[in-house]
mmCIF file of C-alpha atoms (C1' of nucleotides) in Angstrom:
data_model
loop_
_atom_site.group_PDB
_atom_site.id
_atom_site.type_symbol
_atom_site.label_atom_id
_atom_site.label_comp_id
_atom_site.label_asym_id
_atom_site.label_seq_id
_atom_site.Cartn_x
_atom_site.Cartn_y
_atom_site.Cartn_z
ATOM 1 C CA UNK A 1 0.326 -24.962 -5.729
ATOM 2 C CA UNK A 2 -2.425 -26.109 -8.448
ATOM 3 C CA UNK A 3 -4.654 -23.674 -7.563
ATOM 4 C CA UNK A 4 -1.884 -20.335 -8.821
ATOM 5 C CA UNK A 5 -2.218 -22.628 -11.978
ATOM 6 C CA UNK A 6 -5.553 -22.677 -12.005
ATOM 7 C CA UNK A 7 -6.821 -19.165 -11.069
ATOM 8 C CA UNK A 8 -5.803 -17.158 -14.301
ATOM 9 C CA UNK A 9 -7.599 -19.634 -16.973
ATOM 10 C CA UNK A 10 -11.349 -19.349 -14.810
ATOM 11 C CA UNK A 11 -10.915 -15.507 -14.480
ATOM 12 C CA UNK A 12 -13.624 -13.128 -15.458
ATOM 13 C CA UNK A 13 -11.321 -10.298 -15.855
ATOM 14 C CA UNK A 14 -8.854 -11.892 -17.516
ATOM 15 C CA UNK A 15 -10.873 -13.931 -19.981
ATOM 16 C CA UNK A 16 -13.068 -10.643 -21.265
ATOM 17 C CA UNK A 17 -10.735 -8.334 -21.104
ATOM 18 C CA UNK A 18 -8.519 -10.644 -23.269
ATOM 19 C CA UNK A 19 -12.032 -11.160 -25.683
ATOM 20 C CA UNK A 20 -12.259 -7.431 -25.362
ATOM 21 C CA UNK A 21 -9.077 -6.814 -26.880
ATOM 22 C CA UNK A 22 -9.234 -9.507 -29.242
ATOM 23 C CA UNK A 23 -12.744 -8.500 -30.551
ATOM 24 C CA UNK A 24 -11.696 -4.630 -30.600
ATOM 25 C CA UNK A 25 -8.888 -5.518 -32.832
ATOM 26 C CA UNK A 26 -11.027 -6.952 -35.418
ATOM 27 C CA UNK A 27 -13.515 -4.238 -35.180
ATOM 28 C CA UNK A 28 -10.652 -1.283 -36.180
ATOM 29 C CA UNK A 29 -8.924 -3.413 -38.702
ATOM 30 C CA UNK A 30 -12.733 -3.932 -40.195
ATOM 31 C CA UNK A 31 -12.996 -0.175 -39.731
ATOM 32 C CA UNK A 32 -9.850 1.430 -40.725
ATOM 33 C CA UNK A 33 -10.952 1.653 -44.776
ATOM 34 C CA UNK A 34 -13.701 3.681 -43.119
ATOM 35 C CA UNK A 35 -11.263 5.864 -41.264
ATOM 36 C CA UNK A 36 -13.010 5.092 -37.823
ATOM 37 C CA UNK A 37 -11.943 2.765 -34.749
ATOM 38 C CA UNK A 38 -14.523 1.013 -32.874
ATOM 39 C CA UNK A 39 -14.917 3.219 -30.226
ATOM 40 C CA UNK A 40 -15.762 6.085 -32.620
ATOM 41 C CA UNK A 41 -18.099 4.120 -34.023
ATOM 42 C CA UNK A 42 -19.759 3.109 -31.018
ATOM 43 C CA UNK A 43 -20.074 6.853 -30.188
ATOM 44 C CA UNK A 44 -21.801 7.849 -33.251
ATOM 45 C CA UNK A 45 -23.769 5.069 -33.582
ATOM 46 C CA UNK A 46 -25.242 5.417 -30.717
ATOM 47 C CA UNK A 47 -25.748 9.464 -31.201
ATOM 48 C CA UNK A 48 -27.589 8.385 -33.929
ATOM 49 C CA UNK A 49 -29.596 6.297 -32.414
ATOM 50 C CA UNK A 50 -30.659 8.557 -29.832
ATOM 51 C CA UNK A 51 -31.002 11.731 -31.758
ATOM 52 C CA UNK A 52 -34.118 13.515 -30.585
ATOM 53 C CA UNK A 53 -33.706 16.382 -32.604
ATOM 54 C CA UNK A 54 -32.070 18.265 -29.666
ATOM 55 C CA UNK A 55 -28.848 16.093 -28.735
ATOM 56 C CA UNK A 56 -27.796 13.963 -26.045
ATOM 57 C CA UNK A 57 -26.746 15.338 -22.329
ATOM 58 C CA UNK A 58 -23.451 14.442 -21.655
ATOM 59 C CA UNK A 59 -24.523 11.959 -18.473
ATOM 60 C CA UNK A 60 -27.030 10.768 -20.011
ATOM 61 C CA UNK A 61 -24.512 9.239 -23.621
ATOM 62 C CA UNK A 62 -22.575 7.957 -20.832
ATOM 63 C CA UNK A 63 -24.533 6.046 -19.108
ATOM 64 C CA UNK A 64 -26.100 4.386 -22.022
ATOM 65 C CA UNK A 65 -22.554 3.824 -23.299
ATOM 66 C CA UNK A 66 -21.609 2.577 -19.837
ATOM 67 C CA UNK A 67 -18.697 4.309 -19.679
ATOM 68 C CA UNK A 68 -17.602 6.835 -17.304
ATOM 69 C CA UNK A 69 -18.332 10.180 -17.756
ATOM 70 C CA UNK A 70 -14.973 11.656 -18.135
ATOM 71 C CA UNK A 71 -14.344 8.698 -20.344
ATOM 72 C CA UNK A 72 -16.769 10.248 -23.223
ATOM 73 C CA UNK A 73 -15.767 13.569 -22.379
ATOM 74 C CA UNK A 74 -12.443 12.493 -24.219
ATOM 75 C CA UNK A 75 -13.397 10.624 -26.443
ATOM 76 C CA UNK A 76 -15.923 13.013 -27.420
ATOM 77 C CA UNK A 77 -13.203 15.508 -27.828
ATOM 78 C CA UNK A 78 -11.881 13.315 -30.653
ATOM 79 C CA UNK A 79 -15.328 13.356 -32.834
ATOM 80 C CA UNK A 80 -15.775 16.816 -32.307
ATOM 81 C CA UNK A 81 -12.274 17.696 -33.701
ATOM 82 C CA UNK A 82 -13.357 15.609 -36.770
ATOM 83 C CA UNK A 83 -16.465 17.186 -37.142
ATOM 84 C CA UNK A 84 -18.371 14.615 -36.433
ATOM 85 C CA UNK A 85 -20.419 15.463 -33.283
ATOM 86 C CA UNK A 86 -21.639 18.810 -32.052
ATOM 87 C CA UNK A 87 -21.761 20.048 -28.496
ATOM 88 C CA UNK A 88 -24.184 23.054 -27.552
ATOM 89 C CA UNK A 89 -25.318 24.566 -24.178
ATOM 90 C CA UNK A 90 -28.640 24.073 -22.975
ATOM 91 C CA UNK A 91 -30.940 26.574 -21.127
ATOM 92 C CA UNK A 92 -29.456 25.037 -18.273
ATOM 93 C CA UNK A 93 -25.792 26.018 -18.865
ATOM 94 C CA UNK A 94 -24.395 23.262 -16.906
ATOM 95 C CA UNK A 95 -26.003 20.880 -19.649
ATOM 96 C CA UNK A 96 -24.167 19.941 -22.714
ATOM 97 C CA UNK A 97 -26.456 18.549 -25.884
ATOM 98 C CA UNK A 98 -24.226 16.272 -27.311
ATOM 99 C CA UNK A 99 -25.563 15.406 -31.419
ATOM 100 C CA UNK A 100 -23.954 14.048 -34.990
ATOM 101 C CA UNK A 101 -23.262 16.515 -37.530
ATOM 102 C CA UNK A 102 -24.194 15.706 -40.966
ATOM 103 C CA UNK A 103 -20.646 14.624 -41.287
ATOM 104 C CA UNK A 104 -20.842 12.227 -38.568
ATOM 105 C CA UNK A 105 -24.332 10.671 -40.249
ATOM 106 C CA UNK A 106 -22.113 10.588 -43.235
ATOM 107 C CA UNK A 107 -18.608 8.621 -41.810
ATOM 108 C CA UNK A 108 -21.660 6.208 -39.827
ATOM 109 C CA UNK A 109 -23.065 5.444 -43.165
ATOM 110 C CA UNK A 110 -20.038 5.291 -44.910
ATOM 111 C CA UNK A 111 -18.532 2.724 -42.100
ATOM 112 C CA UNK A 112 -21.658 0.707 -41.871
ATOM 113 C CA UNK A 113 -20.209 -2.225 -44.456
ATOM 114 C CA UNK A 114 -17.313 -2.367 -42.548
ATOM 115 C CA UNK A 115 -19.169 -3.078 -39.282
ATOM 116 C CA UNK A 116 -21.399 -5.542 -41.306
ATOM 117 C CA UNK A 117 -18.655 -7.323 -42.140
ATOM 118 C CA UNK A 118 -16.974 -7.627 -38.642
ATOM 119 C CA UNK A 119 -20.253 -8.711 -36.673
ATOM 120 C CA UNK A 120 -21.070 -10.948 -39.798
ATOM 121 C CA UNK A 121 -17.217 -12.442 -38.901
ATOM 122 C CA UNK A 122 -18.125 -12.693 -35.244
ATOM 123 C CA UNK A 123 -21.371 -14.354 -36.384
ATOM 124 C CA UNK A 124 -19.296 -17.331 -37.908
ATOM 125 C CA UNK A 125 -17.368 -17.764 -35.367
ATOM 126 C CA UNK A 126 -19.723 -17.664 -32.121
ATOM 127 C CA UNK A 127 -22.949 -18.720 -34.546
ATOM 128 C CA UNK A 128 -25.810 -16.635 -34.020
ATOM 129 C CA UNK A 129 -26.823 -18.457 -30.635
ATOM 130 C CA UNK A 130 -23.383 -18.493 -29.196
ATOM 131 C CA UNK A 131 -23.199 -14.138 -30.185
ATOM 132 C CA UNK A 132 -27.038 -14.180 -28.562
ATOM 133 C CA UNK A 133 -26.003 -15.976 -24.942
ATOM 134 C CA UNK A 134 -22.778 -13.845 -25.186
ATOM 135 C CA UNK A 135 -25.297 -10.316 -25.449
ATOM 136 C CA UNK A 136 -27.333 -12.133 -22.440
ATOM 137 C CA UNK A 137 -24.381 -12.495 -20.214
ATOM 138 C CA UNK A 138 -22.673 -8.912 -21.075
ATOM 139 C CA UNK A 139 -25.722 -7.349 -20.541
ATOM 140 C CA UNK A 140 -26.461 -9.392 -16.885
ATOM 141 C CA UNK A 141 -23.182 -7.703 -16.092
ATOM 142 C CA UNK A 142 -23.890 -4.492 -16.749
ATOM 143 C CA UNK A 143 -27.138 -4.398 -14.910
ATOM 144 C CA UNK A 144 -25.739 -5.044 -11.914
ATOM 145 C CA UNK B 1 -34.104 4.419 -39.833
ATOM 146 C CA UNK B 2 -34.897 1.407 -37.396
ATOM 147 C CA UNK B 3 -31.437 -0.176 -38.734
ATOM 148 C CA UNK B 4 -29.267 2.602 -37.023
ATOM 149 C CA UNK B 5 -31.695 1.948 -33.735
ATOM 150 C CA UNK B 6 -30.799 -1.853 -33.612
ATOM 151 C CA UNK B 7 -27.215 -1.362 -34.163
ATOM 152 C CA UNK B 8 -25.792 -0.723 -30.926
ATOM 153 C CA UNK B 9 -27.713 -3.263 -28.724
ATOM 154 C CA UNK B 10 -26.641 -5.848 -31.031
ATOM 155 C CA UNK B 11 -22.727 -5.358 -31.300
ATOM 156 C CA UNK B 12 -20.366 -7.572 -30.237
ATOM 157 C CA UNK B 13 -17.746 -5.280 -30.021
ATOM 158 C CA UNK B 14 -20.246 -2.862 -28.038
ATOM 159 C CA UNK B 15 -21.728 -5.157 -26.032
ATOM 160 C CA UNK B 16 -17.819 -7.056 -24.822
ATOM 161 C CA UNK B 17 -16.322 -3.737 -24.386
ATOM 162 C CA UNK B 18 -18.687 -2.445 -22.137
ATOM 163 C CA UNK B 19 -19.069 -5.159 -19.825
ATOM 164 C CA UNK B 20 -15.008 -5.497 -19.399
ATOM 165 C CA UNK B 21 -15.081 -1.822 -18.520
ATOM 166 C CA UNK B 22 -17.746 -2.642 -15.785
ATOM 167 C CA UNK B 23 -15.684 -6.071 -14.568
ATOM 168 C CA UNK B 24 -12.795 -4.162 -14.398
ATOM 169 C CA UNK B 25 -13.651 -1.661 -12.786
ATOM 170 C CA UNK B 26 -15.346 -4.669 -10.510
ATOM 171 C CA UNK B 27 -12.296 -6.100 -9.727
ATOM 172 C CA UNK B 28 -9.847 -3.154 -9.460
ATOM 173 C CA UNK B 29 -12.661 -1.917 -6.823
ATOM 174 C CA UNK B 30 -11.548 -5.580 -4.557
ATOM 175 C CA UNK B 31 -8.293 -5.344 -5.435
ATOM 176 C CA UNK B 32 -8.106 -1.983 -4.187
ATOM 177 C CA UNK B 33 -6.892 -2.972 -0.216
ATOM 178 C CA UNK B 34 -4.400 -4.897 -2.038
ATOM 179 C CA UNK B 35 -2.861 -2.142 -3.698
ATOM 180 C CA UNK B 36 -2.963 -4.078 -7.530
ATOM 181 C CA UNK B 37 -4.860 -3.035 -10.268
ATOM 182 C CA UNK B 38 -6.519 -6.112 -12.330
ATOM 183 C CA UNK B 39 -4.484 -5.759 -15.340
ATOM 184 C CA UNK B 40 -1.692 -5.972 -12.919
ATOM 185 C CA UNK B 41 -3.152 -8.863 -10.923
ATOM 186 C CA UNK B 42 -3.500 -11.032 -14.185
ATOM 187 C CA UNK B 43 0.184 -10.279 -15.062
ATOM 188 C CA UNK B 44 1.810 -11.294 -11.772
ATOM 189 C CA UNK B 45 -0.775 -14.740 -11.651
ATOM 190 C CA UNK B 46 0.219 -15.261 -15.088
ATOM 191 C CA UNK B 47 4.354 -15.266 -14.583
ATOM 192 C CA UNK B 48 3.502 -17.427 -11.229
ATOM 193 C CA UNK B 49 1.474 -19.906 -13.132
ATOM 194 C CA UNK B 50 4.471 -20.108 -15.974
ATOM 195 C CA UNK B 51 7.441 -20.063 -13.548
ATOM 196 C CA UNK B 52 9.586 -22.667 -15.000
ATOM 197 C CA UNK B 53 12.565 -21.627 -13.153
ATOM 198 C CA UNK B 54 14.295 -19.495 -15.535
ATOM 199 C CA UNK B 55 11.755 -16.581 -16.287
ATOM 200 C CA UNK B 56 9.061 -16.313 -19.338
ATOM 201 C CA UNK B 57 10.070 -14.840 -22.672
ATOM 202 C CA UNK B 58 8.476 -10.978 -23.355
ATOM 203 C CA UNK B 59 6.562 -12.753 -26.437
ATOM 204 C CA UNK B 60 5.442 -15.498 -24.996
ATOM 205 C CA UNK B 61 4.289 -13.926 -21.890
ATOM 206 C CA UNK B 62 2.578 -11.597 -24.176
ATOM 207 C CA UNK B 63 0.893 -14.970 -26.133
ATOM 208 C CA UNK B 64 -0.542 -16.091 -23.246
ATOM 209 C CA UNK B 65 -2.091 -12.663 -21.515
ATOM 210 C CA UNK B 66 -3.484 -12.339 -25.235
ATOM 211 C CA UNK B 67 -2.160 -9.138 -25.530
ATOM 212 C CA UNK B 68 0.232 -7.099 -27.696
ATOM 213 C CA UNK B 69 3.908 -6.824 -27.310
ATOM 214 C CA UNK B 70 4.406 -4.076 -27.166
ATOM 215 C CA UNK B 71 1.476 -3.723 -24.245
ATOM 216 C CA UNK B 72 2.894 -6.031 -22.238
ATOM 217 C CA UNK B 73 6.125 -3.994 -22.488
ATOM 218 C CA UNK B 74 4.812 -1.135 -20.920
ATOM 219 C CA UNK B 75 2.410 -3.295 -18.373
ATOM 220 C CA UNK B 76 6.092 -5.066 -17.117
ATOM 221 C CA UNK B 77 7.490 -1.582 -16.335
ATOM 222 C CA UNK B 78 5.011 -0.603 -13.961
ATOM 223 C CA UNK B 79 5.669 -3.661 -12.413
ATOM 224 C CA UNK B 80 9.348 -3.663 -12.862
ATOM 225 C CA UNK B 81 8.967 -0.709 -10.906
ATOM 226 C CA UNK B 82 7.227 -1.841 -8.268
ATOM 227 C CA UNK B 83 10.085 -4.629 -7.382
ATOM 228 C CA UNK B 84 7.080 -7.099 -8.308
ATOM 229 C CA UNK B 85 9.213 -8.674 -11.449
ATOM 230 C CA UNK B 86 12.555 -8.881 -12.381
ATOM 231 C CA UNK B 87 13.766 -8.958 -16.603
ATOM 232 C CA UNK B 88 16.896 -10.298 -16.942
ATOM 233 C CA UNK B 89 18.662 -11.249 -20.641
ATOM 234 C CA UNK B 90 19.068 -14.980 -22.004
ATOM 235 C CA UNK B 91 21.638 -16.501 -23.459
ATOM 236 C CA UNK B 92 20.241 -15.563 -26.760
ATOM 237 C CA UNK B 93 20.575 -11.310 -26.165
ATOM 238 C CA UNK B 94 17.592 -10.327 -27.581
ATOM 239 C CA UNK B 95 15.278 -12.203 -25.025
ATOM 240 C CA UNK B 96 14.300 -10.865 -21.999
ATOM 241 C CA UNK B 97 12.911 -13.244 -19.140
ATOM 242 C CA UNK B 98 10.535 -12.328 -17.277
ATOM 243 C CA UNK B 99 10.119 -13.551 -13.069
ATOM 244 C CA UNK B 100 8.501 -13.128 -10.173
ATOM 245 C CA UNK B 101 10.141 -11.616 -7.490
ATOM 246 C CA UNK B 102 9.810 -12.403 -4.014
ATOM 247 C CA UNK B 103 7.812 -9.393 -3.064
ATOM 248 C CA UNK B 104 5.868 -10.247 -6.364
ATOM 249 C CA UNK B 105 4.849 -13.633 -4.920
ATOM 250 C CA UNK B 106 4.223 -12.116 -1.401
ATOM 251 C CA UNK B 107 1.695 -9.366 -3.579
ATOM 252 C CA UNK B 108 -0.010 -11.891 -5.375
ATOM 253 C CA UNK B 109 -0.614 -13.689 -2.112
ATOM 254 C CA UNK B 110 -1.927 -11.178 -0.495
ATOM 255 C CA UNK B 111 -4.326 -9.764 -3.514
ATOM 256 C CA UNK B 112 -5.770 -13.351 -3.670
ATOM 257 C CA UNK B 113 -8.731 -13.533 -1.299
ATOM 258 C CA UNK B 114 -9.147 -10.209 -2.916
ATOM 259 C CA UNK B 115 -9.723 -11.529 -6.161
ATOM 260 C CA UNK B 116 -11.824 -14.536 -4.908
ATOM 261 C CA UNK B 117 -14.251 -12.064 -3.215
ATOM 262 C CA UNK B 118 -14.901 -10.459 -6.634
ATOM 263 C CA UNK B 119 -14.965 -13.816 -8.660
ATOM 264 C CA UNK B 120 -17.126 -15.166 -6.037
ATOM 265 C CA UNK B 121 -19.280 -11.642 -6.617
ATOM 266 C CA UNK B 122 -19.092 -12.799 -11.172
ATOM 267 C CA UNK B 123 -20.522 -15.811 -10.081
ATOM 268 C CA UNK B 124 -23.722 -14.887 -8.584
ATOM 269 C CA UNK B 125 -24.391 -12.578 -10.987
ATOM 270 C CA UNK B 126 -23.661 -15.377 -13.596
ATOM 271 C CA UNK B 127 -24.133 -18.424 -11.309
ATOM 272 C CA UNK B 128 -21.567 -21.051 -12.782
ATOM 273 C CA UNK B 129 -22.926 -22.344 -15.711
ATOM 274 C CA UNK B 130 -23.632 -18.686 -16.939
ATOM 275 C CA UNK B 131 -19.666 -17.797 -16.112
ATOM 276 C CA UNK B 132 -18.657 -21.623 -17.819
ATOM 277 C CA UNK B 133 -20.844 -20.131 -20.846
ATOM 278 C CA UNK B 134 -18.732 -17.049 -20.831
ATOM 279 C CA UNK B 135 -15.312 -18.519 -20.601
ATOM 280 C CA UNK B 136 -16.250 -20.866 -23.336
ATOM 281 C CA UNK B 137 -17.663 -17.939 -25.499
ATOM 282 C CA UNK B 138 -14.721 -15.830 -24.483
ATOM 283 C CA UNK B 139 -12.180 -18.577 -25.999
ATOM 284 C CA UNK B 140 -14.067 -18.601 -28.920
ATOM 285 C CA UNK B 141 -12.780 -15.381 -29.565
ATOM 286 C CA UNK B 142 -9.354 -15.458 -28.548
ATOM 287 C CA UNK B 143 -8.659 -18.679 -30.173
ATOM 288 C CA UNK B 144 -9.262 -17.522 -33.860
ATOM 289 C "C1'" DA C 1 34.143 -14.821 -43.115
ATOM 290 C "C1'" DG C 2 30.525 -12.092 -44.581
ATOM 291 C "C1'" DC C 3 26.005 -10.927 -45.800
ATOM 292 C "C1'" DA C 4 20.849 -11.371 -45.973
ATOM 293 C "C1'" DA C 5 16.847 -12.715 -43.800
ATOM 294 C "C1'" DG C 6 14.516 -13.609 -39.745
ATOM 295 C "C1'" DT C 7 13.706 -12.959 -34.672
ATOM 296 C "C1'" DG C 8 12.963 -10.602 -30.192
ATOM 297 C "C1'" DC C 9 12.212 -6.504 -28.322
ATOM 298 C "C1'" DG C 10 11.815 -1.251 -27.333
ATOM 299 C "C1'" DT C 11 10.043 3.613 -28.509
ATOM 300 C "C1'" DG C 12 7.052 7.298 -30.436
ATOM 301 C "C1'" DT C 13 2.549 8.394 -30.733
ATOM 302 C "C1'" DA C 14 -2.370 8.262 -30.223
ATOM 303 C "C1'" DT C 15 -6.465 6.391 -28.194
ATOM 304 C "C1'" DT C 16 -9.261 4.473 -24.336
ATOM 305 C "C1'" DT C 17 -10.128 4.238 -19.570
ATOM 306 C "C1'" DA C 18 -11.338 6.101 -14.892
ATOM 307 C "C1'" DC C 19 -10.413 8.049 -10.212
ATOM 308 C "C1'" DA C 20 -9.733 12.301 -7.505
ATOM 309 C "C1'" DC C 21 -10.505 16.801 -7.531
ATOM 310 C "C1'" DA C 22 -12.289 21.243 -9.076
ATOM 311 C "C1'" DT C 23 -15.763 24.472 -11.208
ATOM 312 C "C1'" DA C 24 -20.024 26.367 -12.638
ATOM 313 C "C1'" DT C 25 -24.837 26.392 -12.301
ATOM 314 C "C1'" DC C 26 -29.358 25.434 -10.504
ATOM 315 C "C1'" DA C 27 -33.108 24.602 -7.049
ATOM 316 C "C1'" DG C 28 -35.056 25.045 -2.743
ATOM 317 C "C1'" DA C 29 -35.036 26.685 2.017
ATOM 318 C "C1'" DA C 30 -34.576 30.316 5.394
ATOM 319 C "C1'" DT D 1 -32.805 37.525 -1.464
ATOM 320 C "C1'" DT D 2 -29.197 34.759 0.009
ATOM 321 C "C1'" DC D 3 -27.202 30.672 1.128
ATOM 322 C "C1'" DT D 4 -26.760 25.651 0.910
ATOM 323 C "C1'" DG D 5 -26.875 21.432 -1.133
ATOM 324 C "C1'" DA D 6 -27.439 19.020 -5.361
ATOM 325 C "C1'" DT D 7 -26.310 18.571 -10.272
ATOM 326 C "C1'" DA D 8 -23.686 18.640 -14.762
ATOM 327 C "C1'" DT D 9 -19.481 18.862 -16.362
ATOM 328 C "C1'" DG D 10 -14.261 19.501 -17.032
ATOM 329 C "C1'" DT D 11 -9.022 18.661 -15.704
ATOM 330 C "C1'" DG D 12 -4.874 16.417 -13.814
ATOM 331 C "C1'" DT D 13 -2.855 12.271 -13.661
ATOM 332 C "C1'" DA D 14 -1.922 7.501 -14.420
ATOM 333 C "C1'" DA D 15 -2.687 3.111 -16.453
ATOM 334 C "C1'" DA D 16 -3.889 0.055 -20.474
ATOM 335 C "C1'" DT D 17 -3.886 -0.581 -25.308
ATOM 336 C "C1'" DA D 18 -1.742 -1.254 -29.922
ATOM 337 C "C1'" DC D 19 0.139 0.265 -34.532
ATOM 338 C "C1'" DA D 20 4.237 1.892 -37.113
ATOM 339 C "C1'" DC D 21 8.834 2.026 -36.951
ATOM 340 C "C1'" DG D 22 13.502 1.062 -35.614
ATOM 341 C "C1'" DC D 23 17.445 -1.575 -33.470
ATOM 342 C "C1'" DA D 24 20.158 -5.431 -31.858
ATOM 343 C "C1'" DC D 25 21.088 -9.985 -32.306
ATOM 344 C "C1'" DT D 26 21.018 -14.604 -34.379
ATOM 345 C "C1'" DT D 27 20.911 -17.936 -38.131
ATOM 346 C "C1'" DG D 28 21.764 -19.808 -42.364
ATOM 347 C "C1'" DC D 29 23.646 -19.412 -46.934
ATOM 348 C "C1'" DT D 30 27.526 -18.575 -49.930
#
DNA sequence: AGCAAGTGCGTGTATTTACACATATCAGAA
DNA sequence: TTCTGATATGTGTAAATACACGCACTTGCT
């Protein structure tokens, strides 16, 4: 009987994906003067970030986004219909290279206050050590 | 240039999103044999845990999952119509209360060792202090 | 009694997510 | 060269998510 009461409050699930909807809502309503939700600006951040002059393989965004792939093939869909991100064949024409146009460089930069201001809120609320053991333990559960 | 590098790894919003898509997909994996889903799971363990008799309200079901309204609204359905929860009007005719059905409580019983299996799995990943630091990070978050 | 404000909830729409399945292409073996 | 398995990706479908908007009902004021 105490233990039904008990299991929901101690679940892993339940507790981040509740922090994961919580935190993504204060992400896009940082966001939205920028005219980007989090997600998007996840994607293009990290296009820029690994931009080696030739774009990204498809697979390979994923995984570093740690998402599936047919996840970012959707959501990729959404950037390239804003002109944000490019996708080109490679010699090997199962390949798709994956990079930001200069419009996508441009709605990053233009969006980076907003982010600024929503990790800087996070910040306050977690202090820098508590946002520092949260990256440790996110990132011990995606290695796995 | 080495700003737009550091972004990603650092984000909150990045970092919390990503590992709930990996737990969930964790979770929904074990509660596979079960036939529930872990958004689903969470739901029915949430109306058992607030059984008072007479059914939850839709908002304050929604309070306590921490998510939307409107969410929850479409979450119920599916397991409306599953014969997992029954809605029936208050007194008052614009509330809707929410219960467990029979075969709800007979699912959630069933799911259970399920969901211990892939708690069990959280924790030594985490070990327990590291999933205590979570939940404690995790409420952090919600509660603002 | 009647009206205005507040409350509880659903719907339309768009995004995010991923599994199951399908397709196209490439690389290596026979 | 031809076939076979591996690889890179897309599509169909369903669930999860929430904002903007609208509707029904209640409450309190006059």
């Amino acid at each position: 009987m105490a233990k039904s009461l008990l299991e929901p409050p101690s679940c892993a699930c339940f507790n981040i994906r509740r922090a994961a909807r919580k935190v993504t809502q204060i992400y896009d309503k940082a966001l939205r003067p920028a005219g980007l939700q989090a997600t998007q600006f996840t994607l293009l951040a990290m296009l820029a970030a690994g931009n080696d002059g030739n774009g990204i393989l498809m697979g390979s965004l994923a995984g570093r986004l740690g998402m599936d792939r047919t996840t970012l093939t959707r959501n990729l869909a959404i950037a390239e219909r804003a002109k944000w991100a490019l996708v080109r064949p490679g010699k090997d024409r199962r390949e798709r290279h994956v990079a930001l146009t200069a419009a996508g460089r441009k709605k990053l930069a233009q969006a980076r206050p907003y982010w600024q201001a929503a990790q800087q809120g996070i910040i306050e609320q977690l202090s820098e050590t508590g946002l520092a053991e949260l990256l440790t333990l996110t990132h011990r559960l995606d290695s796995s």
